Coordinates of C-alpha atoms and ligand atoms in Angstrom, one line a residue:
A1 CA -32.1 -41.1 -14.8
A2 CA -31.7 -37.5 -13.7
G3 CA -34.4 -35.6 -12.0
T4 CA -36.2 -38.7 -10.9
G5 CA -36.0 -37.4 -7.0
G6 CA -39.2 -35.4 -5.6
T7 CA -38.0 -31.7 -6.2
V8 CA -38.9 -29.0 -3.3
T9 CA -37.9 -25.7 -4.6
A10 CA -38.7 -23.2 -1.7
D11 CA -35.8 -22.7 0.8
K12 CA -36.8 -24.8 3.7
T13 CA -34.3 -23.4 6.5
L14 CA -37.7 -22.3 8.7
A15 CA -39.5 -25.6 8.3
L16 CA -36.1 -27.3 9.7
L17 CA -36.3 -25.1 12.7
L18 CA -39.9 -25.5 13.3
K19 CA -39.9 -29.4 12.7
G20 CA -36.9 -30.9 13.5
Y21 CA -36.5 -34.6 13.2
A22 CA -39.5 -34.8 11.1
W23 CA -38.3 -32.5 8.6
L24 CA -36.5 -34.5 6.0
P25 CA -38.5 -37.5 6.8
G26 CA -41.7 -35.5 5.9
L27 CA -40.1 -33.9 2.9
R28 CA -39.5 -37.3 1.4
R29 CA -42.7 -38.6 2.2
D30 CA -44.6 -35.8 0.5
H31 CA -42.2 -35.9 -2.3
P32 CA -41.5 -39.5 -3.1
G33 CA -39.3 -40.7 -5.9
D34 CA -36.2 -42.6 -6.5
G35 CA -33.2 -40.4 -6.8
P36 CA -31.7 -37.6 -4.3
L37 CA -34.6 -35.3 -3.2
R38 CA -34.0 -31.5 -3.9
T39 CA -34.5 -28.6 -1.6
R40 CA -32.7 -25.3 -0.6
L41 CA -31.5 -24.7 3.0
M42 CA -29.7 -21.5 4.1
G43 CA -29.7 -20.2 0.6
R44 CA -27.9 -23.3 -1.2
P45 CA -29.3 -25.9 -3.4
V46 CA -29.5 -28.9 -1.5
R47 CA -29.5 -32.8 -2.6
V48 CA -31.0 -35.3 0.4
L49 CA -28.9 -38.7 0.4
H50 CA -30.4 -41.7 1.6
G51 CA -29.8 -45.5 2.4
P52 CA -26.7 -47.5 2.3
E53 CA -25.3 -46.8 -1.1
A54 CA -26.0 -43.1 -0.7
V55 CA -23.8 -43.7 2.4
A56 CA -21.0 -44.8 0.4
F57 CA -21.1 -42.2 -2.0
F58 CA -21.3 -39.6 1.1
Y59 CA -18.3 -40.9 2.7
D60 CA -16.0 -41.3 -0.6
E61 CA -13.9 -38.3 0.3
R62 CA -13.8 -37.4 -3.7
H63 CA -17.9 -36.5 -3.5
A64 CA -17.9 -34.5 0.1
R65 CA -16.0 -32.0 1.3
R66 CA -16.1 -30.7 4.7
H67 CA -14.1 -27.5 4.6
G68 CA -16.9 -24.5 4.6
A69 CA -19.5 -27.0 4.9
L70 CA -20.6 -26.2 8.4
P71 CA -22.4 -22.7 9.2
G72 CA -20.2 -20.6 11.8
P73 CA -22.8 -20.9 14.6
V74 CA -22.5 -24.8 14.7
L75 CA -18.3 -24.4 14.6
D76 CA -18.7 -21.9 17.4
T77 CA -20.9 -24.2 19.5
L78 CA -20.5 -27.9 18.9
F79 CA -17.4 -28.7 17.0
G80 CA -15.2 -25.8 17.3
R81 CA -12.9 -23.8 14.7
G82 CA -10.2 -25.8 13.0
A83 CA -11.8 -29.0 14.2
V84 CA -11.1 -32.6 12.5
H85 CA -14.8 -32.4 11.4
T86 CA -13.8 -29.3 9.0
L87 CA -10.7 -30.8 7.4
D88 CA -10.3 -32.8 4.0
G89 CA -7.9 -35.3 2.5
T90 CA -4.3 -35.7 4.0
D91 CA -4.8 -32.9 6.7
H92 CA -7.8 -35.0 7.6
R93 CA -6.1 -38.4 7.7
A94 CA -3.0 -37.0 9.6
R95 CA -5.7 -35.4 12.2
K96 CA -7.8 -38.3 12.6
T97 CA -5.0 -41.0 13.6
L98 CA -5.0 -38.9 17.0
F99 CA -8.7 -39.8 17.5
L100 CA -8.3 -43.3 15.9
E101 CA -5.2 -44.6 18.1
R102 CA -6.9 -44.1 21.5
L103 CA -10.6 -44.4 20.8
T104 CA -10.4 -47.8 19.3
E105 CA -7.9 -49.5 21.1
P106 CA -10.1 -52.5 23.2
A107 CA -8.2 -51.6 26.5
A108 CA -8.4 -47.9 26.6
V109 CA -12.3 -48.3 25.7
G110 CA -12.4 -50.9 28.5
A111 CA -10.8 -48.6 31.1
L112 CA -13.0 -45.6 30.3
A113 CA -16.1 -47.8 30.2
E114 CA -14.6 -49.1 33.8
R115 CA -14.2 -45.4 35.0
V116 CA -17.6 -44.4 34.3
R117 CA -18.8 -47.7 36.2
E118 CA -17.5 -46.6 39.1
E119 CA -18.5 -43.0 39.2
F120 CA -22.2 -44.3 38.3
R121 CA -21.8 -46.5 41.2
A122 CA -20.5 -43.6 43.5
V123 CA -23.2 -41.3 42.5
V124 CA -26.1 -43.8 43.0
G125 CA -24.9 -45.6 45.9
G126 CA -25.1 -42.4 47.8
R127 CA -28.7 -41.3 46.9
R128 CA -30.7 -44.5 48.4
G129 CA -34.3 -43.3 48.6
Q130 CA -33.8 -40.0 46.9
E131 CA -34.5 -38.9 43.5
V132 CA -32.1 -38.6 40.6
H133 CA -32.5 -36.5 37.9
L134 CA -30.6 -39.3 35.3
F135 CA -29.8 -37.0 32.4
D136 CA -27.7 -34.5 34.8
E137 CA -26.2 -36.7 37.0
A138 CA -25.1 -39.2 33.8
A139 CA -23.5 -36.0 32.6
L140 CA -21.4 -35.1 35.7
V141 CA -20.6 -38.9 35.9
L142 CA -19.4 -39.1 32.4
A143 CA -17.3 -35.8 32.7
R144 CA -15.6 -37.1 35.7
A145 CA -14.7 -40.3 34.1
V146 CA -13.6 -39.1 31.0
S147 CA -11.4 -36.1 32.3
D148 CA -9.7 -38.6 34.7
W149 CA -9.4 -41.2 31.6
A150 CA -7.9 -38.5 29.2
G151 CA -5.2 -37.3 31.8
L152 CA -6.7 -33.5 32.0
P153 CA -4.9 -31.5 34.2
G154 CA -6.3 -32.1 37.8
G155 CA -9.2 -29.4 38.0
D156 CA -11.4 -29.8 41.1
R157 CA -14.6 -31.4 41.2
A158 CA -16.4 -28.1 41.0
A159 CA -14.3 -27.4 38.0
T160 CA -15.3 -30.9 36.3
D161 CA -18.8 -30.4 37.2
R162 CA -18.6 -26.9 35.2
L163 CA -17.1 -28.8 32.3
A164 CA -19.8 -31.4 32.2
R165 CA -22.6 -28.7 32.0
D166 CA -20.6 -26.5 29.5
C167 CA -20.3 -29.5 27.3
V168 CA -24.2 -30.2 27.7
A169 CA -24.6 -26.6 26.8
M170 CA -22.6 -26.9 23.7
V171 CA -24.5 -29.6 22.4
D172 CA -28.0 -28.6 23.6
G173 CA -27.7 -24.9 21.6
F174 CA -26.0 -25.8 18.5
A175 CA -28.7 -26.0 16.3
T176 CA -31.1 -23.2 17.8
P177 CA -31.2 -19.4 17.7
G178 CA -31.7 -17.6 21.4
P179 CA -30.7 -18.2 24.8
R180 CA -29.7 -21.7 24.2
H181 CA -27.3 -20.9 21.6
L182 CA -25.8 -18.0 23.4
R183 CA -25.4 -20.3 26.5
A184 CA -23.8 -22.7 24.0
R185 CA -21.1 -20.1 22.7
R186 CA -20.2 -19.0 26.2
A187 CA -19.6 -22.5 27.1
R188 CA -17.4 -23.2 24.2
A189 CA -15.4 -20.0 24.7
R190 CA -14.9 -20.6 28.6
Q191 CA -13.7 -24.2 28.2
E192 CA -11.5 -23.6 25.0
E193 CA -9.9 -20.7 27.0
L194 CA -9.1 -23.2 30.1
L195 CA -7.9 -25.7 27.9
S196 CA -5.6 -23.9 25.8
R197 CA -4.1 -22.6 29.1
A198 CA -4.0 -26.1 30.4
V199 CA -2.3 -26.8 27.1
I200 CA 0.5 -24.1 27.2
Q201 CA 1.3 -24.8 31.0
A202 CA 1.7 -28.6 30.2
R203 CA 3.8 -28.1 27.5
E204 CA 6.3 -25.5 29.5
S205 CA 6.6 -27.7 32.2
G206 CA 6.7 -31.3 30.6
A207 CA 4.2 -32.4 32.9
A208 CA 1.7 -34.4 30.6
A209 CA 1.9 -38.3 31.0
A210 CA 2.4 -39.4 27.2
D211 CA 0.1 -42.3 27.2
T212 CA -2.8 -40.4 28.0
P213 CA -4.9 -38.7 25.3
F214 CA -4.1 -35.2 26.7
G215 CA -0.4 -36.2 26.3
A216 CA -0.8 -37.2 22.7
V217 CA -2.9 -34.1 21.7
L218 CA 0.4 -32.4 22.9
S219 CA 2.4 -34.2 20.8
H220 CA 0.6 -34.8 18.0
R221 CA 2.0 -33.9 14.6
E222 CA 0.1 -32.4 11.7
A223 CA 0.6 -33.6 8.1
D224 CA 3.3 -31.0 7.7
G225 CA 5.2 -32.0 11.0
S226 CA 4.0 -29.1 13.2
L227 CA 2.3 -29.5 16.4
L228 CA -0.9 -28.4 17.1
D229 CA -1.6 -24.8 18.6
P230 CA -2.8 -24.4 21.8
H231 CA -6.4 -23.2 20.4
T232 CA -6.9 -26.4 18.2
A233 CA -5.5 -28.6 21.0
A234 CA -8.1 -27.4 23.2
V235 CA -10.9 -27.8 20.3
E236 CA -9.5 -31.5 19.7
L237 CA -9.7 -31.8 23.6
L238 CA -13.3 -30.9 23.7
N239 CA -13.9 -33.1 20.7
I240 CA -13.0 -36.2 23.1
V241 CA -14.5 -34.7 26.3
R242 CA -17.9 -33.1 24.6
P243 CA -19.2 -36.1 22.9
T244 CA -18.3 -38.6 25.9
V245 CA -20.4 -36.3 28.1
A246 CA -23.2 -36.4 25.4
I247 CA -23.9 -40.3 26.0
A248 CA -25.8 -38.5 28.8
W249 CA -28.7 -38.5 25.8
F250 CA -28.5 -41.7 25.2
T251 CA -28.6 -42.8 28.8
A252 CA -31.9 -41.0 29.1
F253 CA -33.1 -42.7 26.3
A254 CA -31.8 -46.0 27.7
A255 CA -33.9 -45.4 31.0
H256 CA -36.9 -44.3 28.9
A257 CA -36.7 -47.4 26.9
M258 CA -36.6 -49.6 30.3
S259 CA -39.4 -47.8 31.8
R260 CA -41.6 -48.7 28.9
R261 CA -40.1 -52.6 28.4
P262 CA -40.0 -54.2 31.7
D263 CA -39.2 -57.1 29.9
V264 CA -36.1 -55.6 28.4
R265 CA -35.1 -54.1 31.7
R266 CA -35.3 -57.7 33.3
R267 CA -33.2 -59.1 30.2
L268 CA -30.7 -56.5 30.9
A269 CA -30.1 -57.1 34.6
Q270 CA -30.2 -61.2 34.1
E271 CA -27.2 -61.1 32.1
G272 CA -23.9 -61.3 33.1
D273 CA -21.2 -58.6 32.7
R274 CA -20.1 -59.6 29.3
G275 CA -23.1 -60.5 27.7
A276 CA -24.1 -59.6 24.2
Y277 CA -27.8 -58.3 25.1
A278 CA -26.6 -55.1 26.4
V279 CA -24.5 -54.3 23.4
S280 CA -27.6 -55.1 21.0
F281 CA -29.6 -53.1 23.6
A282 CA -26.8 -49.9 23.2
H283 CA -27.1 -50.4 19.3
E284 CA -31.2 -50.1 19.3
V285 CA -31.0 -47.0 21.6
R286 CA -28.4 -45.5 19.1
R287 CA -30.7 -46.7 16.4
F288 CA -34.3 -45.8 17.6
Y289 CA -34.1 -42.8 19.3
P290 CA -33.5 -39.3 17.9
F291 CA -30.1 -37.6 18.3
V292 CA -28.2 -36.7 15.1
P293 CA -31.0 -35.6 12.5
F294 CA -28.7 -35.3 9.6
L295 CA -24.9 -34.6 8.1
G296 CA -23.8 -32.2 5.7
A297 CA -20.9 -31.7 3.3
L298 CA -20.3 -29.6 0.3
A299 CA -20.3 -31.1 -3.2
P300 CA -17.3 -30.6 -5.2
D301 CA -17.6 -28.5 -8.5
G302 CA -18.9 -30.8 -11.2
L303 CA -19.8 -33.7 -9.3
V304 CA -22.4 -35.9 -10.9
L305 CA -24.9 -37.5 -8.8
D306 CA -27.6 -39.7 -10.4
G307 CA -27.0 -38.3 -13.6
E308 CA -27.5 -35.0 -12.6
R309 CA -24.3 -32.1 -12.7
L310 CA -25.0 -30.3 -9.4
P311 CA -25.4 -26.7 -9.1
H312 CA -22.2 -24.9 -7.7
G313 CA -22.2 -24.7 -4.0
T314 CA -24.7 -27.7 -3.5
M315 CA -25.1 -29.0 -0.1
L316 CA -25.4 -32.7 0.1
L317 CA -27.4 -33.8 3.4
L318 CA -27.5 -37.5 4.8
D319 CA -30.5 -38.1 6.3
V320 CA -29.5 -40.1 9.5
F321 CA -32.8 -40.0 11.2
G322 CA -34.8 -41.2 8.5
Q323 CA -32.3 -44.0 7.3
N324 CA -32.4 -45.5 10.9
H325 CA -36.0 -45.9 10.6
D326 CA -36.2 -46.9 7.1
P327 CA -38.7 -49.8 6.8
E328 CA -36.7 -51.2 3.9
L329 CA -33.5 -51.4 6.2
W330 CA -35.2 -52.2 9.6
E331 CA -38.3 -54.7 9.9
E332 CA -41.0 -52.6 12.2
P333 CA -38.5 -49.7 12.4
Y334 CA -40.8 -48.0 15.2
R335 CA -40.5 -51.1 17.7
F336 CA -37.9 -51.0 20.0
D337 CA -36.1 -54.4 19.7
P338 CA -32.6 -54.8 21.0
E339 CA -33.1 -58.5 19.6
R340 CA -32.4 -57.0 15.9
F341 CA -29.0 -56.5 16.6
L342 CA -28.5 -60.3 18.3
R343 CA -29.9 -61.8 15.0
A344 CA -27.3 -59.9 12.9
A345 CA -24.5 -57.3 13.7
P346 CA -24.9 -54.0 12.4
H347 CA -23.7 -53.3 8.7
R348 CA -21.5 -50.6 8.0
D349 CA -23.6 -48.2 6.2
D350 CA -27.0 -49.4 7.6
L351 CA -26.8 -48.1 11.1
I352 CA -25.4 -44.5 11.0
P353 CA -26.2 -42.6 14.4
Q354 CA -22.7 -41.9 14.4
G355 CA -22.1 -41.4 10.6
G356 CA -21.0 -44.2 8.0
G357 CA -18.4 -45.5 6.0
P358 CA -14.8 -46.7 6.9
R359 CA -13.3 -44.9 10.3
E360 CA -10.7 -43.2 8.4
G361 CA -13.1 -40.9 6.8
H362 CA -15.2 -38.7 8.7
R363 CA -16.9 -41.6 10.4
C364 CA -17.2 -41.2 14.4
P365 CA -14.5 -42.7 16.1
G366 CA -16.3 -42.9 19.3
E367 CA -18.4 -45.4 18.5
D368 CA -16.6 -48.1 20.5
V369 CA -16.6 -45.8 23.5
T370 CA -20.2 -45.0 22.9
V371 CA -21.6 -48.7 22.8
A372 CA -19.2 -49.8 25.6
V373 CA -20.1 -47.0 28.1
L374 CA -23.5 -47.2 27.2
S375 CA -23.9 -51.0 27.5
V376 CA -22.2 -50.5 30.8
L377 CA -24.5 -48.1 32.1
A378 CA -27.5 -49.9 30.7
R379 CA -26.5 -53.1 32.9
E380 CA -25.8 -50.6 36.0
L381 CA -29.4 -49.2 35.6
A382 CA -31.3 -52.3 34.8
R383 CA -29.7 -53.7 38.1
L384 CA -30.6 -50.8 40.3
D385 CA -33.9 -50.9 42.1
F386 CA -35.4 -47.8 40.8
A387 CA -39.1 -46.6 40.6
V388 CA -40.1 -43.9 37.7
P389 CA -42.2 -41.3 39.4
D390 CA -45.1 -39.6 37.3
Q391 CA -43.4 -37.2 35.0
D392 CA -43.7 -35.8 31.2
L393 CA -41.3 -38.6 29.6
R394 CA -42.5 -37.2 25.9
I395 CA -39.7 -36.6 23.3
P396 CA -40.7 -33.7 21.4
L397 CA -39.5 -34.2 17.8
N398 CA -39.6 -30.4 16.8
R399 CA -36.4 -29.9 19.4
I400 CA -32.7 -30.6 18.0
P401 CA -31.4 -32.0 20.0
T402 CA -34.1 -33.9 21.9
R403 CA -34.6 -35.9 25.1
P404 CA -37.3 -37.0 27.2
R405 CA -38.8 -33.8 28.7
S406 CA -38.3 -34.3 32.3
G407 CA -34.7 -35.6 31.9
V408 CA -35.9 -38.7 33.6
R409 CA -36.0 -38.5 37.0
L410 CA -35.8 -42.0 39.1
V411 CA -36.4 -42.9 42.8
V412 CA -33.5 -45.2 43.8
G413 CA -34.8 -48.1 45.9
A414 CA -33.2 -48.5 49.5
Ligands
HEM501 C1 -18.1 -37.7 14.5 C2 -22.1 -38.8 16.4 C3 -19.9 -39.9 20.7 C4 -15.7 -38.2 18.7 C5 -19.2 -37.9 14.9 C6 -20.2 -37.9 13.7 C7 -21.4 -38.2 14.2 C8 -21.2 -38.5 15.7 C9 -22.9 -38.1 13.7 C10 -20.0 -37.2 12.3 C11 -19.8 -38.2 11.3 C12 -19.8 -37.1 10.0 O1 -19.3 -36.0 10.0 O2 -19.8 -37.8 8.9 C13 -21.9 -39.3 17.9 C14 -22.8 -39.3 18.8 C15 -22.6 -39.9 19.9 C16 -20.8 -40.0 19.6 C17 -24.4 -39.6 18.5 C18 -22.6 -40.4 21.1 C19 -22.9 -39.6 22.4 C20 -18.5 -39.7 20.3 C21 -17.5 -40.0 21.4 C22 -16.4 -39.3 20.7 C23 -16.8 -39.0 19.4 C24 -17.7 -40.7 22.6 C25 -14.7 -39.4 21.1 C26 -14.6 -39.8 22.6 C27 -16.1 -37.9 17.5 C28 -15.0 -37.2 16.4 C29 -15.6 -37.0 15.4 C30 -16.7 -37.5 15.7 C31 -13.6 -36.9 17.1 C32 -15.1 -36.2 13.9 C33 -14.6 -37.5 13.3 C34 -14.1 -37.1 11.5 O3 -14.4 -35.7 11.4 O4 -13.1 -37.4 11.0 N1 -19.9 -38.3 15.5 N2 -20.8 -39.3 18.2 N3 -18.1 -38.9 19.2 N4 -17.2 -38.0 16.8 FE1 -18.8 -38.8 17.6

């Protein structure tokens, strides 16, 4: 029936900024009800969706428009203007093939994970007896591996390390006003400029290898048959590189989990390179730790949700963090338990740290890469003889995106 959801009338923009990950779960707790929770955000009416059925509803493209859904400050930092995230219908489907062809091909995914392993070994191999700042080093490792794998034109080491820091800044500053946000804007502007120039040069010289992601972006055809303009090409290259570097967040969380759970670490260390435990561990890290808080889209005019005809301009929010900790879906949701994914593989619309629905929709095309890279790094870390010196490993839930405060410092054994 219409209107069974808890209703919250005041605009909650400020509450979101203050409460971060705890905002939606807190609202749900304070305003229980069966239907979608109602609130307001940035002046718009909002309906909050939660649960596998709601995920399927949200990912039905008749129910959710992406064009105009993301605020400018998010586009100018995290995703870029004209990104695949902002497209609908045939334009979206055509652009999405660019990502799906590369990122879901097992040999290509395996090759990227292998590059990450080599770079990680090169970094920690030279640091015996020293302290390593895991978050920062993981970002460098991931940027070096993905630049090489994607066939980005040969920047030197300093340029790749700058790219790593810029990608971290773009993610770190998207959801917050102030200096972090300005850093994120500058980082995006700089990398879009560099990559646009690289695209123009490569097209002029015809030098790019066609079988790399870089080559694929250069020759990709839109729904209307046109090539990507250099700026959009740069935006989409960053939509491969930036989220790969963002696996640094999950890497820090993986080390956090190992520091708390020596039994988990031992089991990871004992397993062979193709074992299923590290994959289950990667899924559990993605489920358990806070990264994406929620996702947004605009309801088309006249959309009926749960018996209610939604007001013009309604924003649909999918409660990602809340759903990944819902006791209806997960036994003991606040227990870190990789074995839950050994007992049963994740269902499409239950585990949604990277979105839900079919891949052809807006679901993240980088899930295979994330799981492969994270399981490789988890095994490497677990086998490494490292100690965790005294530090602040708390993960503040009012900061989006969050991570262990210290960034996780490790002392690598001799
Ligand atoms: C979309 C999360 C890694 C590329 C998304 C979405 C989420 C997400 C929540 C949005 C789904 C939606 O809008 O409904 C993550 C997380 C990652 C990660 C937490 C871990 C670090 C990756 C990687 C790549 C990637 C490694 C590529 C190499 C993309 C692209 C989209 C996307 C291109 C846009 C898809 C579309 O709009 O159709 N990701 N992702 N992501 N992700 Fe990821």
